[in-house]
Amino acid sequence: LQNLSQTPVLRELLKEAKMPGTRVKIESPELSMEPQLIKLDQPGPLTLAMYQFLTEMQETKKGVVTPKELFAQVCKKAIRFKGYQQQDSHELLRYLLDGMRAEE
């Protein structure tokens, strides 16, 4: 999650995603692709929780940030994470990103 919080494109897209009906232009100078214009729908609860968490990580001065709401939303999409059993971080990342993509 710390790595995702340092991904400017993701943070900007999540900021834009808060407002349904927004059109976002995605450009990638490194990939030399044509710019794409995407219309965003109403974000789902997992996407909103991710936005809230990343915003809190970027703006907070209190030091420790807990992803309680984000984790609750991930658990709704992937029951295997309930119960606080030890899981691989790459599995959590996959379920988180797949869950956000499914809410598109």
GROMACS .gro file of C-alpha atoms in nm:
model
  104
    1LEU     CA    1   0.000   0.000   0.000
    2GLN     CA    2   0.293   0.231   0.063
    3ASN     CA    3   0.410   0.176  -0.294
    4LEU     CA    4   0.061   0.247  -0.430
    5SER     CA    5   0.046   0.567  -0.227
    6GLN     CA    6   0.355   0.687  -0.416
    7THR     CA    7   0.198   0.628  -0.758
    8PRO     CA    8   0.092   0.976  -0.879
    9VAL     CA    9  -0.120   0.848  -1.169
   10LEU     CA   10  -0.323   0.624  -0.937
   11ARG     CA   11  -0.374   0.902  -0.683
   12GLU     CA   12  -0.489   1.145  -0.953
   13LEU     CA   13  -0.726   0.893  -1.109
   14LEU     CA   14  -0.879   0.810  -0.771
   15LYS     CA   15  -0.921   1.181  -0.700
   16GLU     CA   16  -1.104   1.223  -1.031
   17ALA     CA   17  -1.306   0.904  -0.976
   18LYS     CA   18  -1.478   1.060  -0.675
   19MET     CA   19  -1.688   1.270  -0.913
   20PRO     CA   20  -1.911   1.049  -1.132
   21GLY     CA   21  -1.935   1.143  -1.497
   22THR     CA   22  -1.588   1.297  -1.502
   23ARG     CA   23  -1.387   1.249  -1.818
   24VAL     CA   24  -1.021   1.173  -1.763
   25LYS     CA   25  -0.753   1.204  -2.028
   26ILE     CA   26  -0.478   0.946  -1.985
   27GLU     CA   27  -0.149   1.017  -2.155
   28SER     CA   28   0.171   0.819  -2.137
   29PRO     CA   29   0.473   0.987  -2.295
   30GLU     CA   30   0.690   0.685  -2.213
   31LEU     CA   31   0.467   0.444  -2.405
   32SER     CA   32   0.409   0.677  -2.702
   33MET     CA   33   0.039   0.586  -2.715
   34GLU     CA   34  -0.249   0.800  -2.830
   35PRO     CA   35  -0.411   0.982  -2.534
   36GLN     CA   36  -0.726   0.810  -2.415
   37LEU     CA   37  -1.037   0.987  -2.287
   38ILE     CA   38  -1.226   0.778  -2.032
   39LYS     CA   39  -1.565   0.859  -1.874
   40LEU     CA   40  -1.578   0.752  -1.509
   41ASP     CA   41  -1.889   0.608  -1.348
   42GLN     CA   42  -1.987   0.630  -0.981
   43PRO     CA   43  -1.701   0.475  -0.783
   44GLY     CA   44  -1.774   0.166  -0.576
   45PRO     CA   45  -1.710   0.128  -0.203
   46LEU     CA   46  -1.370  -0.039  -0.249
   47THR     CA   47  -1.250   0.238  -0.480
   48LEU     CA   48  -1.373   0.506  -0.239
   49ALA     CA   49  -1.204   0.331   0.054
   50MET     CA   50  -0.880   0.315  -0.143
   51TYR     CA   51  -0.904   0.687  -0.225
   52GLN     CA   52  -0.975   0.771   0.138
   53PHE     CA   53  -0.683   0.562   0.262
   54LEU     CA   54  -0.431   0.700   0.011
   55THR     CA   55  -0.545   1.055   0.086
   56GLU     CA   56  -0.506   0.994   0.458
   57MET     CA   57  -0.156   0.854   0.402
   58GLN     CA   58  -0.054   1.159   0.200
   59GLU     CA   59  -0.209   1.429   0.417
   60THR     CA   60  -0.190   1.305   0.772
   61LYS     CA   61   0.056   1.439   1.026
   62LYS     CA   62  -0.035   1.190   1.298
   63GLY     CA   63   0.215   0.927   1.189
   64VAL     CA   64   0.033   0.593   1.195
   65VAL     CA   65  -0.248   0.529   0.947
   66THR     CA   66  -0.461   0.215   0.964
   67PRO     CA   67  -0.643   0.080   0.657
   68LYS     CA   68  -0.945  -0.040   0.857
   69GLU     CA   69  -1.216   0.060   0.606
   70LEU     CA   70  -1.008  -0.046   0.306
   71PHE     CA   71  -0.943  -0.385   0.465
   72ALA     CA   72  -1.315  -0.425   0.541
   73GLN     CA   73  -1.399  -0.358   0.175
   74VAL     CA   74  -1.133  -0.604   0.056
   75CYS     CA   75  -1.279  -0.868   0.290
   76LYS     CA   76  -1.622  -0.816   0.135
   77LYS     CA   77  -1.476  -0.894  -0.208
   78ALA     CA   78  -1.243  -1.173  -0.091
   79ILE     CA   79  -1.365  -1.360   0.216
   80ARG     CA   80  -1.032  -1.540   0.247
   81PHE     CA   81  -0.885  -1.231   0.418
   82LYS     CA   82  -1.138  -1.231   0.705
   83GLY     CA   83  -1.011  -1.363   1.035
   84TYR     CA   84  -0.667  -1.201   1.015
   85GLN     CA   85  -0.492  -1.517   0.897
   86GLN     CA   86  -0.147  -1.468   0.748
   87GLN     CA   87  -0.173  -1.403   0.373
   88ASP     CA   88   0.071  -1.318   0.098
   89SER     CA   89   0.090  -0.948   0.023
   90HIS     CA   90   0.081  -1.008  -0.353
   91GLU     CA   91  -0.254  -1.188  -0.311
   92LEU     CA   92  -0.397  -0.892  -0.125
   93LEU     CA   93  -0.269  -0.656  -0.393
   94ARG     CA   94  -0.424  -0.871  -0.665
   95TYR     CA   95  -0.764  -0.886  -0.492
   96LEU     CA   96  -0.752  -0.513  -0.419
   97LEU     CA   97  -0.676  -0.410  -0.776
   98ASP     CA   98  -0.907  -0.671  -0.932
   99GLY     CA   99  -1.187  -0.558  -0.697
  100MET     CA  100  -1.139  -0.194  -0.794
  101ARG     CA  101  -1.135  -0.284  -1.164
  102ALA     CA  102  -1.457  -0.485  -1.122
  103GLU     CA  103  -1.627  -0.175  -0.980
  104GLU     CA  104  -1.558   0.022  -1.300
   0.00000   0.00000   0.00000
